[in-house]
Coordinates of C-alpha atoms in Angstrom, one line a residue:
Chain A
X1 CA 117.7 50.2 97.8
X2 CA 115.5 48.3 96.0
X3 CA 114.0 45.6 96.3
X4 CA 113.7 42.5 93.7
X5 CA 110.0 42.6 94.3
X6 CA 109.2 46.1 94.1
X7 CA 106.8 46.6 90.9
X8 CA 106.2 49.8 89.2
X9 CA 107.4 52.8 90.2
X10 CA 104.8 55.0 92.2
X11 CA 103.1 51.4 92.5
X12 CA 103.5 50.2 96.5
X13 CA 105.5 47.2 97.3
X14 CA 104.0 44.1 98.9
X15 CA 103.5 44.1 102.7
X16 CA 106.2 41.5 104.6
X17 CA 105.1 40.0 107.3
X18 CA 105.1 41.7 110.0
X19 CA 105.8 45.6 108.9
X20 CA 102.8 47.1 108.4
X21 CA 103.2 49.4 105.2
X22 CA 104.3 48.5 102.2
X23 CA 106.8 51.0 102.0
X24 CA 111.1 51.1 101.7
X25 CA 111.7 53.4 104.8
X26 CA 109.5 50.7 106.6
X27 CA 111.8 48.4 104.8
X28 CA 115.3 49.7 105.8
X29 CA 114.9 50.6 109.5
X30 CA 113.7 47.1 109.9
X31 CA 116.3 45.4 108.3
X32 CA 118.4 47.8 110.9
X33 CA 120.3 50.1 108.6
X34 CA 120.9 53.4 109.1
X35 CA 118.3 55.7 107.2
X36 CA 118.3 58.8 105.8
X37 CA 115.8 61.0 105.1
X38 CA 115.1 64.7 104.2
X39 CA 112.4 67.3 103.4
X40 CA 111.7 69.2 100.5
X41 CA 110.0 72.4 100.2
X42 CA 106.5 71.9 98.4
X43 CA 107.3 75.2 95.7
X44 CA 105.3 78.4 96.1
X45 CA 103.4 76.6 92.8
X46 CA 101.0 74.7 90.6
X47 CA 104.3 73.8 88.6
X48 CA 104.8 69.9 89.1
X49 CA 108.6 70.0 87.3
X50 CA 109.3 72.4 90.8
X51 CA 108.4 68.9 93.0
X52 CA 110.5 66.9 91.1
X53 CA 113.0 69.0 90.4
X54 CA 113.4 69.3 94.2
X55 CA 113.5 66.1 94.6
X56 CA 115.7 65.0 92.9
X57 CA 118.9 66.8 94.1
X58 CA 119.0 64.0 96.9
X59 CA 118.6 60.7 94.0
X60 CA 121.4 58.2 95.6
X61 CA 121.5 59.7 99.1
X62 CA 118.1 59.3 100.8
X63 CA 115.8 56.6 102.1
X64 CA 112.6 58.7 101.7
X65 CA 111.3 62.9 101.4
X66 CA 109.5 64.0 103.6
X67 CA 107.0 66.8 102.6
X68 CA 106.0 69.7 104.5
X69 CA 102.3 70.3 105.4
X70 CA 102.5 74.5 105.5
X71 CA 105.7 74.8 107.9
X72 CA 105.9 77.5 109.8
X73 CA 102.2 78.3 109.6
X74 CA 103.6 79.3 106.4
X75 CA 100.9 78.5 102.7
X76 CA 102.1 76.3 99.6
X77 CA 101.4 73.9 97.7
X78 CA 99.8 70.3 99.7
X79 CA 101.9 68.2 101.1
X80 CA 99.1 65.7 99.8
X81 CA 100.2 67.3 96.4
X82 CA 103.4 66.9 96.8
X83 CA 103.6 63.6 98.0
X84 CA 101.3 62.6 95.3
X85 CA 103.8 63.7 92.5
X86 CA 107.3 62.4 93.6
X87 CA 105.0 58.4 94.5
X88 CA 104.3 58.6 91.2
X89 CA 108.1 58.4 89.7
X90 CA 108.8 56.1 93.3
X91 CA 110.3 57.9 95.7
X92 CA 109.4 57.4 99.2
X93 CA 107.2 60.1 101.2
X94 CA 106.5 60.8 104.3
X95 CA 103.2 62.8 104.2
X96 CA 103.3 65.3 106.6
X97 CA 100.1 65.8 108.6
X98 CA 99.5 69.3 110.9
X99 CA 96.8 69.3 113.3
X100 CA 96.5 73.8 112.9
X101 CA 94.5 73.7 109.5
X102 CA 92.0 71.0 109.5
X103 CA 89.3 69.3 111.7
X104 CA 89.2 65.5 111.8
X105 CA 86.7 65.4 109.1
X106 CA 89.1 66.9 106.2
X107 CA 92.1 64.8 108.0
X108 CA 91.0 60.9 108.1
X109 CA 90.2 61.8 104.6
X110 CA 93.7 63.2 102.2
X111 CA 95.6 60.0 104.6
X112 CA 93.3 58.1 102.8
X113 CA 93.4 59.7 99.4
X114 CA 96.6 59.8 100.1
X115 CA 97.5 56.8 101.0
X116 CA 95.2 55.6 97.6
X117 CA 98.4 57.8 95.8
X118 CA 100.9 55.8 97.6
X119 CA 102.2 57.9 100.6
X120 CA 102.9 55.0 103.2
X121 CA 104.0 57.2 105.5
X122 CA 102.7 58.9 108.1
X123 CA 104.1 61.8 109.6
X124 CA 101.6 63.4 112.5
X125 CA 102.0 67.2 113.7
X126 CA 100.8 69.0 116.1
X127 CA 101.8 71.8 113.9
X128 CA 103.3 75.8 114.7
X129 CA 100.2 78.5 116.2
X130 CA 99.3 80.5 113.0
X131 CA 101.1 83.5 114.6
X132 CA 104.0 81.9 113.0
X133 CA 103.3 82.3 110.0
X134 CA 102.5 84.9 106.8
X135 CA 98.8 83.4 107.1
X136 CA 98.2 85.4 111.2
X137 CA 94.6 86.2 111.3
X138 CA 93.5 82.8 110.0
X139 CA 92.2 80.2 112.4
X140 CA 93.8 77.4 113.8
X141 CA 91.8 74.6 113.9
X142 CA 94.0 72.3 116.6
X143 CA 90.6 69.4 116.3
X144 CA 93.1 67.2 116.9
X145 CA 96.4 66.8 118.3
X146 CA 99.2 65.1 117.2
X147 CA 98.8 62.2 119.8
X148 CA 95.2 61.7 118.4
X149 CA 96.1 62.3 115.0
X150 CA 98.2 59.3 115.7
X151 CA 95.7 57.3 117.8
X152 CA 93.1 57.2 114.6
X153 CA 95.2 57.2 112.1
X154 CA 96.1 53.4 113.5
X155 CA 91.7 52.7 114.4
X156 CA 91.8 53.8 110.3
X157 CA 95.0 51.0 109.9
X158 CA 94.6 48.6 112.5
X159 CA 90.6 48.8 112.8
X160 CA 89.3 49.2 109.6
X161 CA 87.0 52.3 110.3
X162 CA 87.1 55.6 111.0
X163 CA 87.3 57.7 114.4
X164 CA 83.1 57.8 113.9
X165 CA 83.4 53.8 113.8
X166 CA 82.3 53.7 110.9
X167 CA 84.1 51.1 108.5
X168 CA 86.8 51.6 106.0
X169 CA 86.9 48.7 103.1
X170 CA 90.3 48.8 102.1
X171 CA 92.2 50.1 105.7
X172 CA 95.4 52.8 104.8
X173 CA 98.3 50.7 105.1
X174 CA 100.7 53.3 106.9
X175 CA 104.3 53.5 108.8
X176 CA 103.6 56.2 111.3
X177 CA 105.8 58.7 112.4
X178 CA 105.4 61.5 115.3
X179 CA 108.0 64.5 116.4
X180 CA 109.5 64.7 119.2
X181 CA 112.1 68.1 120.9
X182 CA 114.2 66.5 123.8
X183 CA 116.0 69.5 124.1
X184 CA 113.3 72.1 124.6
X185 CA 111.5 72.4 128.1
X186 CA 110.3 69.9 130.0
X187 CA 114.0 68.4 128.9
X188 CA 113.3 65.4 131.6
X189 CA 109.7 64.7 130.5
X190 CA 110.4 64.2 126.9
X191 CA 111.3 60.4 127.0
X192 CA 107.4 59.7 129.2
X193 CA 106.0 62.3 126.2
X194 CA 107.5 59.5 123.3
X195 CA 106.3 56.6 125.9
X196 CA 103.6 58.6 125.0
X197 CA 104.0 58.6 121.1
X198 CA 104.3 55.5 121.2
X199 CA 101.4 54.2 122.6
X200 CA 99.0 56.1 120.7
X201 CA 100.7 54.1 118.3
X202 CA 104.1 55.8 116.6
X203 CA 106.5 53.1 114.8
X204 CA 109.4 55.7 114.0
X205 CA 110.1 59.1 115.3
X206 CA 111.6 61.7 113.6
X207 CA 113.1 65.1 115.8
X208 CA 113.4 68.5 115.9
X209 CA 117.0 70.0 114.6
X210 CA 120.3 68.0 116.7
X211 CA 122.8 70.6 117.7
X212 CA 123.3 69.4 121.3
X213 CA 124.1 65.6 120.9
X214 CA 124.7 65.4 124.4
X215 CA 121.2 66.2 125.6
X216 CA 120.4 63.5 122.6
X217 CA 122.0 61.1 124.1
X218 CA 121.3 61.1 127.3
X219 CA 117.2 61.4 125.8
X220 CA 117.9 58.2 124.0
X221 CA 119.7 56.4 127.5
X222 CA 116.2 57.2 129.2
X223 CA 114.3 56.0 126.0
X224 CA 115.7 53.0 126.0
X225 CA 115.2 51.9 129.1
X226 CA 111.9 52.3 129.1
X227 CA 111.9 50.0 126.0
X228 CA 110.4 52.5 123.8
X229 CA 113.5 50.2 121.3
X230 CA 112.4 46.8 122.2
X231 CA 110.3 44.2 120.6
X232 CA 107.4 43.9 117.2
X233 CA 106.9 47.1 117.9
X234 CA 109.4 49.4 118.3
X235 CA 110.2 52.4 117.6
X236 CA 112.5 54.2 115.2
X237 CA 114.5 57.5 116.2
X238 CA 115.4 59.6 113.4
X239 CA 117.6 62.8 114.1
X240 CA 116.6 65.8 112.8
X241 CA 119.7 68.6 111.5
X242 CA 120.7 71.0 108.9
X243 CA 123.4 73.0 108.6
X244 CA 123.4 76.4 109.8
X245 CA 124.2 79.5 106.9
X246 CA 125.5 81.7 109.2
X247 CA 126.8 83.3 113.2
X248 CA 124.0 85.6 112.7
X249 CA 121.4 83.1 111.1
X250 CA 121.7 80.6 113.7
X251 CA 121.2 83.3 116.1
X252 CA 118.1 84.8 114.6
X253 CA 116.9 81.4 114.1
X254 CA 117.6 80.5 118.5
X255 CA 115.1 84.1 118.9
X256 CA 113.0 83.7 116.7
X257 CA 112.1 80.0 115.6
X258 CA 109.8 78.7 118.3
X259 CA 111.6 75.0 119.3
X260 CA 115.3 75.4 117.7
X261 CA 118.0 75.3 120.6
X262 CA 121.4 76.2 119.7
X263 CA 123.2 76.1 122.6
X264 CA 126.3 79.0 122.1
X265 CA 129.4 76.9 121.4
X266 CA 128.0 76.5 118.1
X267 CA 127.7 79.5 117.4
X268 CA 131.3 79.8 118.9
X269 CA 132.0 77.9 116.4
X270 CA 130.4 79.2 113.5
X271 CA 132.3 82.9 114.3
X272 CA 135.1 81.3 114.3
X273 CA 135.4 80.3 111.1
X274 CA 137.1 82.1 108.1
X275 CA 134.5 80.3 106.1
X276 CA 130.9 80.3 108.0
X277 CA 128.6 78.1 105.8
X278 CA 130.7 76.3 104.7
X279 CA 132.3 75.1 108.6
X280 CA 127.9 75.1 109.3
X281 CA 127.8 72.4 106.5
X282 CA 131.0 70.8 108.7
X283 CA 129.2 71.5 111.4
X284 CA 125.8 69.6 110.1
X285 CA 128.3 66.4 109.2
X286 CA 130.0 66.4 112.2
X287 CA 126.6 65.6 114.3
X288 CA 125.3 63.5 111.2
X289 CA 128.7 61.6 112.7
X290 CA 128.5 61.7 116.2
X291 CA 124.7 60.7 116.0
X292 CA 125.0 57.5 114.6
X293 CA 127.8 56.6 117.2
X294 CA 124.4 57.0 120.1
X295 CA 122.9 53.9 121.2
X296 CA 119.5 53.3 119.8
X297 CA 119.5 56.0 117.1
X298 CA 117.6 54.7 114.1
X299 CA 118.4 57.4 111.1
X300 CA 118.9 61.1 110.2
X301 CA 115.9 63.3 108.8
X302 CA 118.4 66.2 107.7
X303 CA 116.6 69.4 107.3
X304 CA 118.0 71.6 104.8
X305 CA 116.4 74.5 104.1
X306 CA 117.1 77.2 101.7
X307 CA 120.4 74.9 101.2
X308 CA 118.9 71.7 99.8
X309 CA 122.5 70.8 97.8
X310 CA 124.3 70.6 100.6
X311 CA 122.5 66.9 101.8
X312 CA 124.2 64.4 99.3
X313 CA 127.2 66.2 100.4
X314 CA 126.9 65.8 104.2
X315 CA 125.7 62.5 103.5
X316 CA 128.6 61.5 101.8
X317 CA 131.6 62.6 103.6
X318 CA 129.8 61.9 106.9
X319 CA 130.4 58.1 105.2
X320 CA 126.3 57.1 107.4
X321 CA 125.0 55.3 104.4
X322 CA 128.2 52.9 104.0
X323 CA 128.3 53.0 100.8
X324 CA 124.9 51.6 99.8
X325 CA 122.8 54.2 97.7
X326 CA 119.1 54.4 98.2
X327 CA 116.9 53.8 96.1
X328 CA 116.0 56.5 93.3
X329 CA 114.4 57.0 90.0
X330 CA 116.6 55.5 87.2
X331 CA 119.3 54.4 89.6
X332 CA 118.3 50.5 87.7
X333 CA 117.0 51.3 85.0
X334 CA 117.0 54.6 83.0
X335 CA 113.4 54.0 81.3
X336 CA 112.3 54.9 84.9
X337 CA 114.2 58.0 85.4
X338 CA 112.6 60.9 87.1
X339 CA 111.7 63.3 83.6
X340 CA 112.9 66.7 85.9
X341 CA 116.6 64.9 87.5
X342 CA 118.4 67.0 84.5
X343 CA 116.7 70.0 84.8
X344 CA 117.7 69.7 88.6
X345 CA 121.3 68.3 88.1
X346 CA 124.3 72.1 89.7
X347 CA 123.6 73.8 92.6
X348 CA 122.0 76.2 90.5
X349 CA 118.8 74.9 91.6
X350 CA 119.3 74.8 94.8
X351 CA 119.8 78.1 95.5
X352 CA 123.5 77.8 97.3
X353 CA 126.9 76.8 95.5
X354 CA 129.4 74.8 97.6
Chain B
X1 CA 91.9 84.2 136.3
X2 CA 95.6 83.4 135.5
X3 CA 97.2 84.0 139.1
X4 CA 94.3 81.8 140.7
X5 CA 94.8 78.7 138.2
X6 CA 98.5 78.9 138.8
X7 CA 97.6 78.7 142.4
X8 CA 95.0 75.6 141.6
X9 CA 98.0 73.7 139.9
X10 CA 100.4 74.5 142.5
X11 CA 98.0 73.0 145.3
X12 CA 97.0 70.5 142.4
X13 CA 96.9 67.6 145.6
X14 CA 94.3 69.8 147.5
X15 CA 92.3 70.3 145.1
X16 CA 93.0 66.3 143.5
X17 CA 91.1 65.6 146.8
X18 CA 88.0 68.0 146.4
X19 CA 87.6 66.6 142.8
X20 CA 88.1 62.9 144.8
X21 CA 85.2 63.7 146.8
X22 CA 83.0 65.8 144.6
X23 CA 82.7 62.7 142.8
X24 CA 81.7 60.6 145.6
X25 CA 79.5 62.8 146.1
X26 CA 77.9 63.2 142.6
X27 CA 77.4 59.3 142.0
X28 CA 76.1 58.9 145.5
X29 CA 73.1 61.8 144.5
X30 CA 73.3 60.0 141.6
X31 CA 69.7 58.9 142.0
X32 CA 68.5 61.7 143.2
X33 CA 69.2 63.6 140.2
X34 CA 67.9 61.4 138.1
X35 CA 64.6 61.9 139.8
X36 CA 65.3 65.9 139.1
X37 CA 65.9 64.8 135.7
X38 CA 69.6 65.4 133.6
X39 CA 67.3 67.5 131.6
X40 CA 66.2 69.7 133.9
X41 CA 69.2 70.1 135.5
X42 CA 71.5 70.6 132.5
X43 CA 71.6 74.4 132.3
X44 CA 72.3 75.7 136.0
X45 CA 74.6 73.0 136.3
X46 CA 76.4 74.2 133.9
X47 CA 75.4 78.2 134.7
X48 CA 78.4 77.5 138.2
X49 CA 80.2 74.9 136.8
X50 CA 81.3 77.4 134.3
X51 CA 81.7 80.4 136.1
X52 CA 83.4 77.9 139.4
X53 CA 85.4 76.4 137.7
X54 CA 86.0 79.6 135.1
X55 CA 87.5 80.8 138.1
X56 CA 89.3 78.3 139.5
X57 CA 91.6 77.1 136.6
X58 CA 90.4 79.2 133.8
X59 CA 87.8 76.6 132.5
X60 CA 85.9 76.7 128.9
X61 CA 83.8 74.5 129.2
X62 CA 85.1 71.6 126.6
X63 CA 82.7 69.6 128.6
X64 CA 85.2 67.1 128.8
X65 CA 86.6 67.8 131.5
X66 CA 90.4 65.9 132.5
X67 CA 91.7 68.3 135.4
X68 CA 92.2 65.1 138.0
X69 CA 94.0 63.7 134.9
X70 CA 96.2 67.1 134.1
X71 CA 97.7 68.7 137.3
X72 CA 94.4 70.4 137.7
X73 CA 96.2 72.6 134.0
X74 CA 93.2 73.1 131.8
X75 CA 94.2 72.2 128.9
X76 CA 92.0 73.9 126.6
X77 CA 94.1 77.3 127.9
X78 CA 96.7 75.5 125.7
X79 CA 96.1 78.0 122.3
X80 CA 96.9 74.6 120.6
X81 CA 94.0 73.2 122.5
X82 CA 96.9 70.2 123.4
X83 CA 94.9 68.0 125.2
X84 CA 99.0 65.5 125.2
X85 CA 101.1 68.0 125.5
X86 CA 103.8 69.6 125.8
X87 CA 104.0 70.8 121.8
X88 CA 108.0 71.5 120.0
X89 CA 107.6 74.9 121.0
X90 CA 108.3 75.6 124.7
X91 CA 110.6 78.0 125.4
X92 CA 113.8 78.4 127.1
X93 CA 111.8 80.1 130.2
X94 CA 109.4 77.9 129.8
X95 CA 106.3 80.5 127.9
X96 CA 104.2 79.6 125.6
X97 CA 105.3 79.1 122.1
X98 CA 101.8 81.2 120.7
X99 CA 101.6 83.1 123.6
X100 CA 105.0 83.9 125.3
X101 CA 104.0 86.0 128.8
X102 CA 102.2 82.9 129.4
X103 CA 103.6 79.9 130.8
X104 CA 103.5 76.4 129.2
X105 CA 100.2 74.8 130.5
X106 CA 101.5 71.3 129.5
X107 CA 104.7 72.2 131.5
X108 CA 102.4 73.3 134.7
X109 CA 100.2 69.9 134.0
X110 CA 103.2 68.0 134.7
X111 CA 104.4 69.7 137.6
X112 CA 100.6 70.1 139.6
X113 CA 100.5 66.1 138.6
X114 CA 104.1 65.1 139.9
X115 CA 102.2 66.3 143.3
X116 CA 99.4 64.6 143.0
X117 CA 98.6 60.8 144.3
X118 CA 97.5 59.1 140.7
X119 CA 100.8 61.3 138.6
X120 CA 100.3 59.0 136.9
X121 CA 97.0 59.2 134.7
X122 CA 99.2 62.7 132.7
X123 CA 100.6 59.1 131.0
X124 CA 97.4 58.0 129.5
X125 CA 96.6 59.1 126.0
X126 CA 93.3 61.0 126.0
X127 CA 91.3 60.9 122.7
X128 CA 89.4 64.8 120.9
X129 CA 87.3 66.2 122.1
X130 CA 84.0 65.5 120.7
X131 CA 83.4 69.4 120.1
X132 CA 79.1 68.5 120.7
X133 CA 80.0 68.4 124.0
X134 CA 81.0 72.6 124.4
X135 CA 79.4 73.6 127.1
X136 CA 78.0 70.7 128.7
X137 CA 78.3 69.9 132.7
X138 CA 81.0 68.0 133.0
X139 CA 80.2 67.1 136.4
X140 CA 76.7 65.5 135.3
X141 CA 78.5 63.3 133.1
X142 CA 80.8 62.3 136.8
X143 CA 77.4 61.3 137.9
X144 CA 76.0 60.1 135.0
X145 CA 79.0 57.6 135.5
X146 CA 79.8 58.3 131.7
X147 CA 82.9 60.3 133.0
X148 CA 85.8 60.3 134.8
X149 CA 89.7 59.0 134.7
X150 CA 89.7 56.3 133.5
X151 CA 86.9 56.7 131.2
X152 CA 85.7 56.2 127.6
X153 CA 87.7 58.9 126.1
X154 CA 91.1 57.5 127.2
X155 CA 93.4 55.5 125.2
X156 CA 93.4 52.3 127.5

């Protein structure tokens, strides 16, 4: 979505009354539209073109792009670096920040740096343990947790001060996000924990992969009953999902990736299909359509690791955008084009065809 | 000790009463403690606290004790040092993401809190620990009125 008052790409939008950030994602959500976000896997490279290529394949389908922060405790280009490259050509980004690798001094500095580069959506995460990644002998920091990071970021925004109490001259204008996983134990307490995240400052939530819409429905009903989805400082819940490549990979993810719950019936559906990869994509589309109908859900977050090329089709076929074409560089003015858009065209760039 | 700390969670209600009693005693004896001098008391009390709470709760001496708000399950035993858990990595059997053989510290915390009179304290957002207080006595802070449920380390 491009707004009339949107300036040169890469420059912030005016902050509307009642809004906290100069970003497009907050505008879409507060306008009550079903928002769609996705994530970019940062390259193991110092080449900016790779980042722009990876973003271009989502053109016209997503309202914001998450830049993951050492996801799975694996080392990649930093999320601030990725966001800075993306905002320079006008993409709306969601800066993921994990508490695993930095203390509060580094993180507050990065929040300011990111905000100065136009990264106005911040997703506060605790982060996976270092044992999960390629540097298991690294020292885990965890000076903060996601909740205290949220609280500090809100203080930087609303009270214009660091955690120490020292003042900030020009505070970062941030739309604050957090994660939640309604699909793992203790399921009956996850809504209460969401309430804590709202109290700590969350404006939006992106959930872990959803393969179980029934559990999500119960969770959303509970969240709604608690009044978390009402009022000017309501929570916006974006439900995470993604295509599975095969029954075998689904089993592997279930056994090895912490926090991903895949019910047996999902694996059986994949096993029964002639083309499992295709079925995994259809399954994701079906879940997206089902989630769209659940009361209180504000949007979807599609994580298609190594299957990024499928995101556009999943969104297109689901019809959740209802004809809306989210803004991307060059949509209205060819002069604003992402310089790498042409080289990103075609499924070859994404490692998977149809 | 792992088994003792699980016992403490199972008997969170009794420990909550014990702690409430201890808080009263500490606050009443504040004038006496002040006369002796908190600085002089710090080392012996911290030593006692470390060994007693170490045995009972696997206490890590963070200096910001929140046991009364976390169902008598010490959050510093969480490998991610979460003060507001549990994280999204809890295993289907309740095991920890990082140490699968250990039950999630925060599952214990929520269960323990349900056995306590002040079950609602776990719903309060805890601020990050002050790393400079590592190894210092929480009990003396309670006596000085610097610390405890509803203290300055919580979001209200």
